[in-house]
Coordinates of C-alpha atoms in Angstrom, one line a residue:
X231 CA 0.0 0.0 0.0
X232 CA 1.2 3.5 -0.6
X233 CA 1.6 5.3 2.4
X234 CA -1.2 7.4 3.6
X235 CA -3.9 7.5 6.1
X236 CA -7.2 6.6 5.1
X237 CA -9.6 8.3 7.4
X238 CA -13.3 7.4 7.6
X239 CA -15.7 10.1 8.0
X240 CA -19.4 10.2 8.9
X241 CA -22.4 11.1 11.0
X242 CA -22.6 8.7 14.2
X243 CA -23.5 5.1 13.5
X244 CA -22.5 5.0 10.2
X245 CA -20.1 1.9 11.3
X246 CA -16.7 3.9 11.2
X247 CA -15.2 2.5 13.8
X248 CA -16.7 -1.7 12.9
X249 CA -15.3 -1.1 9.6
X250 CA -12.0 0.8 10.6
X251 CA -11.2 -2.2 11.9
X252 CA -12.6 -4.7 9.1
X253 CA -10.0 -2.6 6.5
X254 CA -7.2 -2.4 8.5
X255 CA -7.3 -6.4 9.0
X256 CA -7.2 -6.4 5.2
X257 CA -4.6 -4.4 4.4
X258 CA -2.7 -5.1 7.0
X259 CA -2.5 -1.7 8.3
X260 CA -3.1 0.0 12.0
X261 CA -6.4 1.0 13.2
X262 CA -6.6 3.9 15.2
X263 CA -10.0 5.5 16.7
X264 CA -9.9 9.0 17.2
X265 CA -12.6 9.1 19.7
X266 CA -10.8 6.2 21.8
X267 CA -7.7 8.2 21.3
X268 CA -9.0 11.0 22.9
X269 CA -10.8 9.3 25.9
X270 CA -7.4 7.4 26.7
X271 CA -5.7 10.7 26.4
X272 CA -8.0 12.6 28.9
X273 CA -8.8 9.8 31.0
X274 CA -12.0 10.3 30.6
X275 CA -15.4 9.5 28.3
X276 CA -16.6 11.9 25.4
X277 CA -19.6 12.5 27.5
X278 CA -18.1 13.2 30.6
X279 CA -15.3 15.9 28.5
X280 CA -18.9 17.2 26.7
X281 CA -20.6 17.9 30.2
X282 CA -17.4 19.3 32.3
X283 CA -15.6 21.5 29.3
X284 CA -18.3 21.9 26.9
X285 CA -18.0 20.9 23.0
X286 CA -15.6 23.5 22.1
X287 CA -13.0 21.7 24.7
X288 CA -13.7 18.5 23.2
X289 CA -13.2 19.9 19.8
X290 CA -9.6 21.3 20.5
X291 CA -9.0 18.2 21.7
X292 CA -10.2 16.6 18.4
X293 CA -7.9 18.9 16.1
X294 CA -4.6 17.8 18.4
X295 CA -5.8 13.8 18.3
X296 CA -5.9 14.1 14.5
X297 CA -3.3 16.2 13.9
X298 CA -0.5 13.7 16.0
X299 CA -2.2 10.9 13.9
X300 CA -1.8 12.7 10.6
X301 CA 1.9 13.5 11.7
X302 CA 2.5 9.8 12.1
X303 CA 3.0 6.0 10.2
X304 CA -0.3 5.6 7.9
X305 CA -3.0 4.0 9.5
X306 CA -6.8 3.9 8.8
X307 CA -8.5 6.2 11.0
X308 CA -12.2 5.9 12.7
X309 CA -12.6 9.7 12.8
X310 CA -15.5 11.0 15.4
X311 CA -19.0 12.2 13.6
X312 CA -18.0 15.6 14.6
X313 CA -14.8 15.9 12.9
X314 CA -15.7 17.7 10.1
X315 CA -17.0 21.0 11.8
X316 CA -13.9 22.5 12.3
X317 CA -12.0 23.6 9.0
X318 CA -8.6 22.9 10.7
X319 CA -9.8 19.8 11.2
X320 CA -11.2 19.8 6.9
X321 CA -7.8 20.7 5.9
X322 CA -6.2 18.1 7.9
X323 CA -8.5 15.2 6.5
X324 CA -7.9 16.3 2.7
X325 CA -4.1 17.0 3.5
X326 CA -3.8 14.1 5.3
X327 CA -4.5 11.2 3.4
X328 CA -7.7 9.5 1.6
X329 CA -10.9 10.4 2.9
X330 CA -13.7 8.1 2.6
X331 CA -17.2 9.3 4.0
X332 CA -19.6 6.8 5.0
X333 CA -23.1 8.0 4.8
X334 CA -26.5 6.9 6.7
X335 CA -29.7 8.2 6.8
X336 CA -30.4 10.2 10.5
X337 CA -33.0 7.6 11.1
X338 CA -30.5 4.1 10.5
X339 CA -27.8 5.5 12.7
X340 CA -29.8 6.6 15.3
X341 CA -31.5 2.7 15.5
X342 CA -28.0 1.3 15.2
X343 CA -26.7 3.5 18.5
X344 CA -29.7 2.9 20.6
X345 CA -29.1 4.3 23.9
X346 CA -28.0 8.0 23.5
X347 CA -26.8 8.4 26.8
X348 CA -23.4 8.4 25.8
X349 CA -23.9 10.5 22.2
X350 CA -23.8 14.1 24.2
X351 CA -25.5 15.8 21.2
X352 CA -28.2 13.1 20.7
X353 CA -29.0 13.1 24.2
X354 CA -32.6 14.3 25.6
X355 CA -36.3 13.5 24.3
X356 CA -35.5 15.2 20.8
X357 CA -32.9 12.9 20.0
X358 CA -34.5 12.1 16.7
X359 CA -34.9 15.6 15.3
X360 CA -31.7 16.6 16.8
X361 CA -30.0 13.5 14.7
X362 CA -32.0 14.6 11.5
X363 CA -30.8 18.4 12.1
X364 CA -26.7 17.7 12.9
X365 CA -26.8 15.3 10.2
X366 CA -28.3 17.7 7.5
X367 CA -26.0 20.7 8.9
X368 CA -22.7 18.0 8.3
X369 CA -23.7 16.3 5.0
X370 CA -22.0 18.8 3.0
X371 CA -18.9 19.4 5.0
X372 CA -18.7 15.4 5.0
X373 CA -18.8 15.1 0.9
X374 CA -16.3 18.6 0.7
X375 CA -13.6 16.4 2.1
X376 CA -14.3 12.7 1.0
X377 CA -12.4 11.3 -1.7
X378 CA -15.2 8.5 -2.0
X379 CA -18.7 8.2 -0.8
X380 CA -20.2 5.0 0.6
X381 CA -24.1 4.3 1.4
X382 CA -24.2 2.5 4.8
X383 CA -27.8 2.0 4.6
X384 CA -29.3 -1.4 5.0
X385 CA -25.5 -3.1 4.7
X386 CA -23.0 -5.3 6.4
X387 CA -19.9 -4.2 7.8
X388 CA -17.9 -6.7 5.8
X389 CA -19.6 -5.4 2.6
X390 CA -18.7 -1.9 3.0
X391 CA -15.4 -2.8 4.5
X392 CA -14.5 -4.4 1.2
X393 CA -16.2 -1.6 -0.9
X394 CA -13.4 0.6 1.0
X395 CA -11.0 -1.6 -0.3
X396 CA -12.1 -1.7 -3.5
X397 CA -12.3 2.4 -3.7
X398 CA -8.3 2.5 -2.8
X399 CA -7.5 -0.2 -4.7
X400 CA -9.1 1.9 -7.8
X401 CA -7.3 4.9 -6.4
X402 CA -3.7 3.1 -7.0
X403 CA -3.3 3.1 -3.1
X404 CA -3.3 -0.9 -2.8

Protein backbone atom coordinates (compact mmCIF):
# COMPACT_ATOMS: atom_id res chain seq x y z
CA UNK A 1 0.00 0.00 0.00
CA UNK A 2 1.24 3.54 -0.61
CA UNK A 3 1.59 5.27 2.39
CA UNK A 4 -1.18 7.39 3.56
CA UNK A 5 -3.86 7.52 6.10
CA UNK A 6 -7.23 6.55 5.08
CA UNK A 7 -9.61 8.26 7.41
CA UNK A 8 -13.33 7.35 7.63
CA UNK A 9 -15.73 10.10 8.02
CA UNK A 10 -19.42 10.22 8.89
CA UNK A 11 -22.42 11.09 10.96
CA UNK A 12 -22.59 8.66 14.20
CA UNK A 13 -23.49 5.14 13.45
CA UNK A 14 -22.46 5.01 10.21
CA UNK A 15 -20.07 1.87 11.32
CA UNK A 16 -16.69 3.94 11.19
CA UNK A 17 -15.25 2.53 13.84
CA UNK A 18 -16.66 -1.68 12.92
CA UNK A 19 -15.34 -1.13 9.62
CA UNK A 20 -12.05 0.78 10.64
CA UNK A 21 -11.25 -2.18 11.87
CA UNK A 22 -12.56 -4.65 9.12
CA UNK A 23 -9.96 -2.61 6.50
CA UNK A 24 -7.16 -2.42 8.50
CA UNK A 25 -7.28 -6.36 8.99
CA UNK A 26 -7.18 -6.36 5.24
CA UNK A 27 -4.57 -4.43 4.43
CA UNK A 28 -2.66 -5.11 7.03
CA UNK A 29 -2.45 -1.67 8.31
CA UNK A 30 -3.11 -0.02 11.95
CA UNK A 31 -6.44 0.98 13.20
CA UNK A 32 -6.60 3.85 15.16
CA UNK A 33 -10.02 5.48 16.72
CA UNK A 34 -9.89 8.99 17.21
CA UNK A 35 -12.61 9.14 19.66
CA UNK A 36 -10.76 6.18 21.76
CA UNK A 37 -7.70 8.23 21.31
CA UNK A 38 -9.05 11.00 22.87
CA UNK A 39 -10.82 9.35 25.87
CA UNK A 40 -7.37 7.44 26.75
CA UNK A 41 -5.75 10.69 26.39
CA UNK A 42 -7.96 12.64 28.92
CA UNK A 43 -8.84 9.85 30.99
CA UNK A 44 -12.00 10.32 30.63
CA UNK A 45 -15.37 9.51 28.30
CA UNK A 46 -16.58 11.89 25.37
CA UNK A 47 -19.60 12.54 27.51
CA UNK A 48 -18.09 13.18 30.57
CA UNK A 49 -15.31 15.87 28.50
CA UNK A 50 -18.86 17.19 26.73
CA UNK A 51 -20.62 17.86 30.19
CA UNK A 52 -17.43 19.31 32.28
CA UNK A 53 -15.60 21.46 29.30
CA UNK A 54 -18.29 21.88 26.89
CA UNK A 55 -18.01 20.91 22.97
CA UNK A 56 -15.56 23.53 22.13
CA UNK A 57 -12.97 21.69 24.69
CA UNK A 58 -13.70 18.47 23.23
CA UNK A 59 -13.25 19.93 19.78
CA UNK A 60 -9.61 21.33 20.47
CA UNK A 61 -9.02 18.16 21.72
CA UNK A 62 -10.16 16.57 18.42
CA UNK A 63 -7.89 18.89 16.09
CA UNK A 64 -4.64 17.82 18.40
CA UNK A 65 -5.76 13.78 18.31
CA UNK A 66 -5.90 14.11 14.48
CA UNK A 67 -3.30 16.22 13.86
CA UNK A 68 -0.53 13.71 16.02
CA UNK A 69 -2.24 10.89 13.91
CA UNK A 70 -1.80 12.68 10.65
CA UNK A 71 1.93 13.46 11.66
CA UNK A 72 2.46 9.83 12.08
CA UNK A 73 2.98 6.00 10.18
CA UNK A 74 -0.27 5.57 7.88
CA UNK A 75 -3.03 4.02 9.46
CA UNK A 76 -6.76 3.90 8.84
CA UNK A 77 -8.45 6.21 10.98
CA UNK A 78 -12.20 5.86 12.72
CA UNK A 79 -12.63 9.68 12.79
CA UNK A 80 -15.54 11.05 15.45
CA UNK A 81 -19.00 12.17 13.57
CA UNK A 82 -17.97 15.63 14.65
CA UNK A 83 -14.77 15.85 12.89
CA UNK A 84 -15.65 17.72 10.14
CA UNK A 85 -17.03 20.96 11.82
CA UNK A 86 -13.90 22.52 12.29
CA UNK A 87 -12.00 23.57 8.98
CA UNK A 88 -8.55 22.94 10.74
CA UNK A 89 -9.83 19.80 11.16
CA UNK A 90 -11.20 19.78 6.89
CA UNK A 91 -7.77 20.65 5.95
CA UNK A 92 -6.19 18.06 7.93
CA UNK A 93 -8.47 15.18 6.51
CA UNK A 94 -7.91 16.30 2.73
CA UNK A 95 -4.08 16.97 3.53
CA UNK A 96 -3.82 14.08 5.34
CA UNK A 97 -4.54 11.20 3.43
CA UNK A 98 -7.68 9.46 1.62
CA UNK A 99 -10.91 10.41 2.92
CA UNK A 100 -13.75 8.07 2.62
CA UNK A 101 -17.23 9.30 3.99
CA UNK A 102 -19.65 6.79 4.97
CA UNK A 103 -23.13 8.00 4.75
CA UNK A 104 -26.45 6.89 6.74
CA UNK A 105 -29.65 8.16 6.80
CA UNK A 106 -30.36 10.16 10.51
CA UNK A 107 -33.03 7.60 11.11
CA UNK A 108 -30.54 4.13 10.47
CA UNK A 109 -27.82 5.52 12.67
CA UNK A 110 -29.82 6.56 15.35
CA UNK A 111 -31.48 2.68 15.49
CA UNK A 112 -27.98 1.30 15.19
CA UNK A 113 -26.74 3.46 18.50
CA UNK A 114 -29.71 2.88 20.56
CA UNK A 115 -29.15 4.30 23.85
CA UNK A 116 -27.96 7.99 23.45
CA UNK A 117 -26.75 8.36 26.81
CA UNK A 118 -23.44 8.45 25.80
CA UNK A 119 -23.95 10.47 22.23
CA UNK A 120 -23.83 14.07 24.17
CA UNK A 121 -25.45 15.83 21.18
CA UNK A 122 -28.15 13.13 20.69
CA UNK A 123 -29.00 13.08 24.19
CA UNK A 124 -32.59 14.32 25.57
CA UNK A 125 -36.30 13.53 24.29
CA UNK A 126 -35.51 15.18 20.79
CA UNK A 127 -32.94 12.86 19.96
CA UNK A 128 -34.51 12.09 16.70
CA UNK A 129 -34.87 15.65 15.30
CA UNK A 130 -31.66 16.59 16.82
CA UNK A 131 -29.98 13.45 14.67
CA UNK A 132 -31.96 14.59 11.50
CA UNK A 133 -30.84 18.43 12.10
CA UNK A 134 -26.71 17.75 12.87
CA UNK A 135 -26.80 15.27 10.20
CA UNK A 136 -28.33 17.67 7.54
CA UNK A 137 -25.98 20.68 8.86
CA UNK A 138 -22.74 18.00 8.28
CA UNK A 139 -23.69 16.34 5.00
CA UNK A 140 -22.02 18.77 3.03
CA UNK A 141 -18.93 19.38 4.96
CA UNK A 142 -18.74 15.38 4.99
CA UNK A 143 -18.77 15.14 0.87
CA UNK A 144 -16.26 18.64 0.65
CA UNK A 145 -13.60 16.35 2.10
CA UNK A 146 -14.31 12.67 1.02
CA UNK A 147 -12.40 11.26 -1.70
CA UNK A 148 -15.19 8.48 -2.02
CA UNK A 149 -18.69 8.22 -0.81
CA UNK A 150 -20.18 5.04 0.58
CA UNK A 151 -24.05 4.30 1.40
CA UNK A 152 -24.23 2.48 4.79
CA UNK A 153 -27.79 1.99 4.59
CA UNK A 154 -29.26 -1.39 4.98
CA UNK A 155 -25.51 -3.10 4.72
CA UNK A 156 -22.97 -5.35 6.41
CA UNK A 157 -19.85 -4.21 7.77
CA UNK A 158 -17.90 -6.72 5.78
CA UNK A 159 -19.57 -5.36 2.59
CA UNK A 160 -18.71 -1.87 2.99
CA UNK A 161 -15.45 -2.81 4.49
CA UNK A 162 -14.47 -4.42 1.23
CA UNK A 163 -16.16 -1.60 -0.91
CA UNK A 164 -13.36 0.63 1.02
CA UNK A 165 -10.96 -1.63 -0.32
CA UNK A 166 -12.10 -1.65 -3.54
CA UNK A 167 -12.31 2.39 -3.72
CA UNK A 168 -8.33 2.52 -2.78
CA UNK A 169 -7.49 -0.20 -4.73
CA UNK A 170 -9.06 1.93 -7.77
CA UNK A 171 -7.33 4.88 -6.40
CA UNK A 172 -3.68 3.10 -6.98
CA UNK A 173 -3.35 3.08 -3.09
CA UNK A 174 -3.33 -0.92 -2.80
Amino acid sequence: MSPTHVFLVGFMGAGKSTVAALVAERTGLPCVDLDQLIEQTAGTTIAEIFSASGEDAFRAMETEALARISAGPPAIVACGGGVVVRPENRRLLREGGFVVYLQVSAGEALARVGDTGTRPLLSGPAGATAATALLSAREGLYTSVSDVVIDTCGRSAEIIAEEVVQSLKGAGLL
